[in-house]
């Protein structure tokens, strides 16, 4: 029997194994995979590159575990860039369930880059009531964050001495799984002229593109693809690039199977019509 | 005007010199340079009451200023409606909500006052102003600490009312009446015995074959209603098809399994199957336990139904109802056990997966028309003909819109442009 | 990083593997995970229902707010139990009739709103080739859904064009979704390799 | 008289009409009817859930008792159910609400239900591949078009596509925005008309199989 005809009746499990391999292997091996940064992502990167040393960058964790594959890689790449450029991240959380994720990423990269807590970075944790909070930081951050995530007073940290409101924050980066970013844009951006960059889940990124075009945000990182682009810009391709490799290869595998299936289909059709001719 | 402002600046300056470290409020009457800035209020139209909207116009120079809105009622209770609105936002609503059901009472008078400020308002100032009782509302300039606040005059009394008819929904009412007449006309036509045609629907002719083949193989039929509730139309449509399928099942004396997601759907499905079996003259074959509850958890349901398919190995699987992401999990498993699959849903996002994994798929409206097709009762056929007439009307509307747009905007014929704009406005419900 | 020592992570990881074993074939591990998920989720559902419905929607309004209106659904709900008694079993049709009436009644105006929205969105607000294609596509798709006319001649041709549009749409939507589904699998693999086994950082 | 279908059909008619009318009348009590009726549905469904539990647990209880095939797994199911309910009650007593962060009930949710759900969901990565392989055959013109569109969109969605041609992602977007949208709208219009048809047939009592 023709090999292609065998393929026509290929066991579905054969396809499953292929999919599993092309997804898992890149995640394990993290191969070099060509990812070309797009303009909205590069804008975020360049804006941060041009910040003067010692500037404060506020990072808002507005996602939870469900969006971890999309957001966590960007958080890590961003923190690498910040620490490398001696910029000071201030982490706050608007989605309660995201708090452990933010802390995890921050501690991991700080350790890797040798940053010191309270001097080079700080983690303020979660506070309820995000609209009031986002407006309130325009006045005085201590109204909402008197203490950090472990209840240590803010004023005991050297880096927070001169931080009071948006005027002391060079850039706000929102990592967004929902619509919290609209509040950041409306209040922090609209009212207090805070510069904002956003990282959004792939599904909501197209909605926010409008704000990028109108200049209300400096840049936009969309989904795992955006995170992969950022990893390339920062110069340390990591899990998102690997994920994009997984995505690309799995798409390719599916396409290959479709093509093989069709070849088999046509061969079968021809054999059948020949047989019919006899 | 300029003089006034200069005077004001001087006053503010001198006063602020004196008031250093002294937190008393200084009030300057009739010195307000923003006398033109006024709040206007009105009842929110077309609502069930408990809502007032407050609007204002502003000169460009005030765009970045803040506005705080206060409210007074007839018994001089003062309430803060909103603090630190951007003046450029132009509107705020004072409404009752689930948290505060009696915030705005219908048929009582409310008076609104605005406070303009360059910086955000200080809470202490606000508290003092409110504790000042009705005196707060004097139109003028207040200086507190280093900040200056401009208080506008009070609005006239504004009353919130509950409407008896939602005027914005008139287009819907009109079309509802027209459609009702179209339906009634066709139903009458059907009653008078006119023959009505229904086109072939692929997949529904296969119902007989699927049930028959399944019986031959000695396998049961599985009917999956998806994860909708009885209030969802696709689920109701799925239940009506279930009635017809169950009757065939009874004719062939085989079993039908209906794993359910919602308990009300389960009980309704039990009724439907029981009645279908009775109608077919085989109430003895009906087994209540074949129509069972699984769980009201999307993927728990998918896991349970998948497992049941693997073990019961039905010869035919019907997927008719409301499906979300679990659609393909179920359809692929059904395919892997070699069952004939007839699917149908109104979820457009899931249709591609059904088309790929099932033998026959009823697309959207086909599924809703399926029970009519299977029954072919005149009254039901009448309703299908009415639906078709409405389709013609919709096509006509779309083509008209397109032509108007080409002539009005493309060829710049003013009249048609206006007609097009009017049409667009009408459609925005 | 090393293999997790957290008991709960191990449970989550083993259950994850048990579900994946279904891809090979039905087996005792999958059965275990499946039955467990169904059992736990229904137990969870009952608890949520107790909290959200019995307490919040029935007990509190009845006892604190003296809102006796909730007695109506309460009675309707109890009528469902008439099924246990043969001679009054027909009473369970009343709550079903009520629920179906509410569902269909609510769907009439919402269908209208949807109808208006769809027509509005089809109106060519800007004139380009895309708008024309959309108008042609919408109309031919609608023709495909004509039931009371035989699909032959002109109607047949247009309805064939409609089917073509539908097929293109299905192909596009299918291809578009693959990425999201692969992401889900990547998420699970990340959990297994990093949270559980600690192989990738 | 109660035994016939007359009364239920009348109830359906009445309730359906009230729902339609209340859409146009914001005034109390009509304005709140939609909210109230959804609230009522959840109460009725809540009670009916006991019927569901009776159906499910009863079936598995019988299986265990008869030592049917897979009876052990039925036992697992019953155990899972009972354990979750018991933990729920115990933790409610302990924390005031079972949904407390530190409650074992939350643990059950986070470490049993969530991973099981997420994994079931992720099976789609495999199923979507096998369905595509099997179904996408160039049998005729339409099937070929479906197949080609799917492949273009698949390529356009990943970085690979951008390397083949920078126009590929743009073309993908165009397909989604124009022809895809057109068919989706057409289907959507049909669905709303169909839903109207079903609703009117039921409210007028022409379709009564749900009551059968």
PDB file of C-alpha atoms in Angstrom, chain C residues 28-144:
ATOM      1  CA  UNK C  28      -8.168   4.308  34.895  1.00  0.00           C
ATOM      2  CA  UNK C  29      -6.141   7.483  35.543  1.00  0.00           C
ATOM      3  CA  UNK C  30      -8.404   9.555  33.337  1.00  0.00           C
ATOM      4  CA  UNK C  31     -11.464   7.895  34.834  1.00  0.00           C
ATOM      5  CA  UNK C  32     -10.228   8.783  38.285  1.00  0.00           C
ATOM      6  CA  UNK C  33      -9.636  12.427  37.350  1.00  0.00           C
ATOM      7  CA  UNK C  34     -12.945  12.635  35.456  1.00  0.00           C
ATOM      8  CA  UNK C  35     -15.109  11.209  38.241  1.00  0.00           C
ATOM      9  CA  UNK C  36     -13.250  13.283  40.807  1.00  0.00           C
ATOM     10  CA  UNK C  37     -13.758  16.493  38.814  1.00  0.00           C
ATOM     11  CA  UNK C  38     -17.461  15.784  38.363  1.00  0.00           C
ATOM     12  CA  UNK C  39     -17.897  14.915  42.068  1.00  0.00           C
ATOM     13  CA  UNK C  40     -15.929  17.865  43.383  1.00  0.00           C
ATOM     14  CA  UNK C  41     -17.405  20.393  40.982  1.00  0.00           C
ATOM     15  CA  UNK C  42     -20.944  19.427  41.864  1.00  0.00           C
ATOM     16  CA  UNK C  43     -20.064  19.588  45.565  1.00  0.00           C
ATOM     17  CA  UNK C  44     -18.547  22.987  44.944  1.00  0.00           C
ATOM     18  CA  UNK C  45     -21.591  24.019  42.935  1.00  0.00           C
ATOM     19  CA  UNK C  46     -23.933  23.056  45.757  1.00  0.00           C
ATOM     20  CA  UNK C  47     -21.899  25.077  48.239  1.00  0.00           C
ATOM     21  CA  UNK C  48     -21.804  28.097  45.954  1.00  0.00           C
ATOM     22  CA  UNK C  49     -25.523  27.713  45.403  1.00  0.00           C
ATOM     23  CA  UNK C  50     -26.176  27.557  49.136  1.00  0.00           C
ATOM     24  CA  UNK C  51     -24.159  30.710  49.636  1.00  0.00           C
ATOM     25  CA  UNK C  52     -25.374  32.683  46.613  1.00  0.00           C
ATOM     26  CA  UNK C  53     -28.968  31.557  46.353  1.00  0.00           C
ATOM     27  CA  UNK C  54     -30.395  30.148  49.526  1.00  0.00           C
ATOM     28  CA  UNK C  55     -28.713  32.658  51.828  1.00  0.00           C
ATOM     29  CA  UNK C  56     -28.402  35.759  49.632  1.00  0.00           C
ATOM     30  CA  UNK C  57     -31.488  35.477  47.489  1.00  0.00           C
ATOM     31  CA  UNK C  58     -33.999  33.627  49.637  1.00  0.00           C
ATOM     32  CA  UNK C  59     -33.148  33.642  53.335  1.00  0.00           C
ATOM     33  CA  UNK C  60     -31.903  37.226  53.686  1.00  0.00           C
ATOM     34  CA  UNK C  61     -34.687  38.916  51.699  1.00  0.00           C
ATOM     35  CA  UNK C  62     -37.313  36.828  53.459  1.00  0.00           C
ATOM     36  CA  UNK C  63     -36.049  37.204  57.015  1.00  0.00           C
ATOM     37  CA  UNK C  64     -34.436  40.643  57.031  1.00  0.00           C
ATOM     38  CA  UNK C  65     -36.139  42.600  54.258  1.00  0.00           C
ATOM     39  CA  UNK C  66     -39.525  40.903  54.639  1.00  0.00           C
ATOM     40  CA  UNK C  67     -39.599  40.668  50.868  1.00  0.00           C
ATOM     41  CA  UNK C  68     -42.303  38.072  50.336  1.00  0.00           C
ATOM     42  CA  UNK C  69     -41.981  38.247  46.565  1.00  0.00           C
ATOM     43  CA  UNK C  70     -39.278  35.575  46.735  1.00  0.00           C
ATOM     44  CA  UNK C  71     -41.946  33.159  47.897  1.00  0.00           C
ATOM     45  CA  UNK C  72     -43.086  32.865  44.264  1.00  0.00           C
ATOM     46  CA  UNK C  73     -39.846  31.368  42.892  1.00  0.00           C
ATOM     47  CA  UNK C  74     -39.552  29.412  46.123  1.00  0.00           C
ATOM     48  CA  UNK C  75     -42.918  27.750  45.483  1.00  0.00           C
ATOM     49  CA  UNK C  76     -42.117  27.293  41.793  1.00  0.00           C
ATOM     50  CA  UNK C  77     -38.841  25.662  42.776  1.00  0.00           C
ATOM     51  CA  UNK C  78     -40.593  23.362  45.218  1.00  0.00           C
ATOM     52  CA  UNK C  79     -43.144  22.408  42.543  1.00  0.00           C
ATOM     53  CA  UNK C  80     -40.259  20.796  40.664  1.00  0.00           C
ATOM     54  CA  UNK C  81     -40.216  18.162  43.394  1.00  0.00           C
ATOM     55  CA  UNK C  82     -43.747  17.119  42.505  1.00  0.00           C
ATOM     56  CA  UNK C  83     -42.032  14.790  40.041  1.00  0.00           C
ATOM     57  CA  UNK C  84     -41.335  12.426  42.903  1.00  0.00           C
ATOM     58  CA  UNK C  85     -45.071  11.801  43.336  1.00  0.00           C
ATOM     59  CA  UNK C  86     -46.800  10.206  40.392  1.00  0.00           C
ATOM     60  CA  UNK C  87     -50.266  11.670  40.887  1.00  0.00           C
ATOM     61  CA  UNK C  88     -49.116  15.296  41.092  1.00  0.00           C
ATOM     62  CA  UNK C  89     -46.126  15.024  38.756  1.00  0.00           C
ATOM     63  CA  UNK C  90     -47.868  17.227  36.180  1.00  0.00           C
ATOM     64  CA  UNK C  91     -47.400  20.195  38.544  1.00  0.00           C
ATOM     65  CA  UNK C  92     -43.733  20.371  37.597  1.00  0.00           C
ATOM     66  CA  UNK C  93     -44.843  21.721  34.213  1.00  0.00           C
ATOM     67  CA  UNK C  94     -45.794  25.002  35.835  1.00  0.00           C
ATOM     68  CA  UNK C  95     -42.276  26.127  36.767  1.00  0.00           C
ATOM     69  CA  UNK C  96     -41.038  24.900  33.386  1.00  0.00           C
ATOM     70  CA  UNK C  97     -43.736  26.930  31.634  1.00  0.00           C
ATOM     71  CA  UNK C  98     -42.773  29.948  33.703  1.00  0.00           C
ATOM     72  CA  UNK C  99     -39.081  29.657  32.949  1.00  0.00           C
ATOM     73  CA  UNK C 100     -39.573  29.048  29.238  1.00  0.00           C
ATOM     74  CA  UNK C 101     -41.998  31.980  29.063  1.00  0.00           C
ATOM     75  CA  UNK C 102     -39.485  34.283  30.710  1.00  0.00           C
ATOM     76  CA  UNK C 103     -36.675  33.089  28.454  1.00  0.00           C
ATOM     77  CA  UNK C 104     -38.587  33.494  25.218  1.00  0.00           C
ATOM     78  CA  UNK C 105     -40.158  36.771  26.337  1.00  0.00           C
ATOM     79  CA  UNK C 106     -36.794  38.284  27.212  1.00  0.00           C
ATOM     80  CA  UNK C 107     -35.293  37.070  23.974  1.00  0.00           C
ATOM     81  CA  UNK C 108     -37.775  38.964  21.786  1.00  0.00           C
ATOM     82  CA  UNK C 109     -36.537  42.489  22.570  1.00  0.00           C
ATOM     83  CA  UNK C 110     -32.925  41.375  22.792  1.00  0.00           C
ATOM     84  CA  UNK C 111     -33.210  39.724  19.371  1.00  0.00           C
ATOM     85  CA  UNK C 112     -34.461  43.053  18.088  1.00  0.00           C
ATOM     86  CA  UNK C 113     -31.576  44.931  19.581  1.00  0.00           C
ATOM     87  CA  UNK C 114     -29.175  42.451  18.050  1.00  0.00           C
ATOM     88  CA  UNK C 115     -30.961  42.747  14.704  1.00  0.00           C
ATOM     89  CA  UNK C 116     -30.702  46.543  14.746  1.00  0.00           C
ATOM     90  CA  UNK C 117     -27.044  46.402  15.741  1.00  0.00           C
ATOM     91  CA  UNK C 118     -26.192  43.990  12.944  1.00  0.00           C
ATOM     92  CA  UNK C 119     -27.986  46.059  10.318  1.00  0.00           C
ATOM     93  CA  UNK C 120     -26.384  49.210  11.626  1.00  0.00           C
ATOM     94  CA  UNK C 121     -22.933  47.643  11.481  1.00  0.00           C
ATOM     95  CA  UNK C 122     -23.524  46.581   7.892  1.00  0.00           C
ATOM     96  CA  UNK C 123     -24.342  50.124   6.774  1.00  0.00           C
ATOM     97  CA  UNK C 124     -21.365  51.490   4.846  1.00  0.00           C
ATOM     98  CA  UNK C 125     -20.158  54.331   7.050  1.00  0.00           C
ATOM     99  CA  UNK C 126     -17.133  54.735   4.835  1.00  0.00           C
ATOM    100  CA  UNK C 127     -17.090  53.973   1.165  1.00  0.00           C
ATOM    101  CA  UNK C 128     -14.471  51.463   0.164  1.00  0.00           C
ATOM    102  CA  UNK C 129     -14.232  48.056  -1.442  1.00  0.00           C
ATOM    103  CA  UNK C 130     -14.455  46.422   2.000  1.00  0.00           C
ATOM    104  CA  UNK C 131     -17.927  47.883   2.626  1.00  0.00           C
ATOM    105  CA  UNK C 132     -19.133  46.576  -0.705  1.00  0.00           C
ATOM    106  CA  UNK C 133     -17.805  43.093   0.039  1.00  0.00           C
ATOM    107  CA  UNK C 134     -19.490  43.176   3.433  1.00  0.00           C
ATOM    108  CA  UNK C 135     -22.835  44.172   1.891  1.00  0.00           C
ATOM    109  CA  UNK C 136     -22.554  41.432  -0.746  1.00  0.00           C
ATOM    110  CA  UNK C 137     -21.457  38.896   1.870  1.00  0.00           C
ATOM    111  CA  UNK C 138     -24.233  39.695   4.331  1.00  0.00           C
ATOM    112  CA  UNK C 139     -26.929  39.566   1.660  1.00  0.00           C
ATOM    113  CA  UNK C 140     -25.785  36.339   0.053  1.00  0.00           C
ATOM    114  CA  UNK C 141     -25.439  34.694   3.471  1.00  0.00           C
ATOM    115  CA  UNK C 142     -28.973  35.784   4.281  1.00  0.00           C
ATOM    116  CA  UNK C 143     -30.200  34.284   1.034  1.00  0.00           C
ATOM    117  CA  UNK C 144     -28.643  30.974   2.053  1.00  0.00           C
TER     118      UNK C 144
END
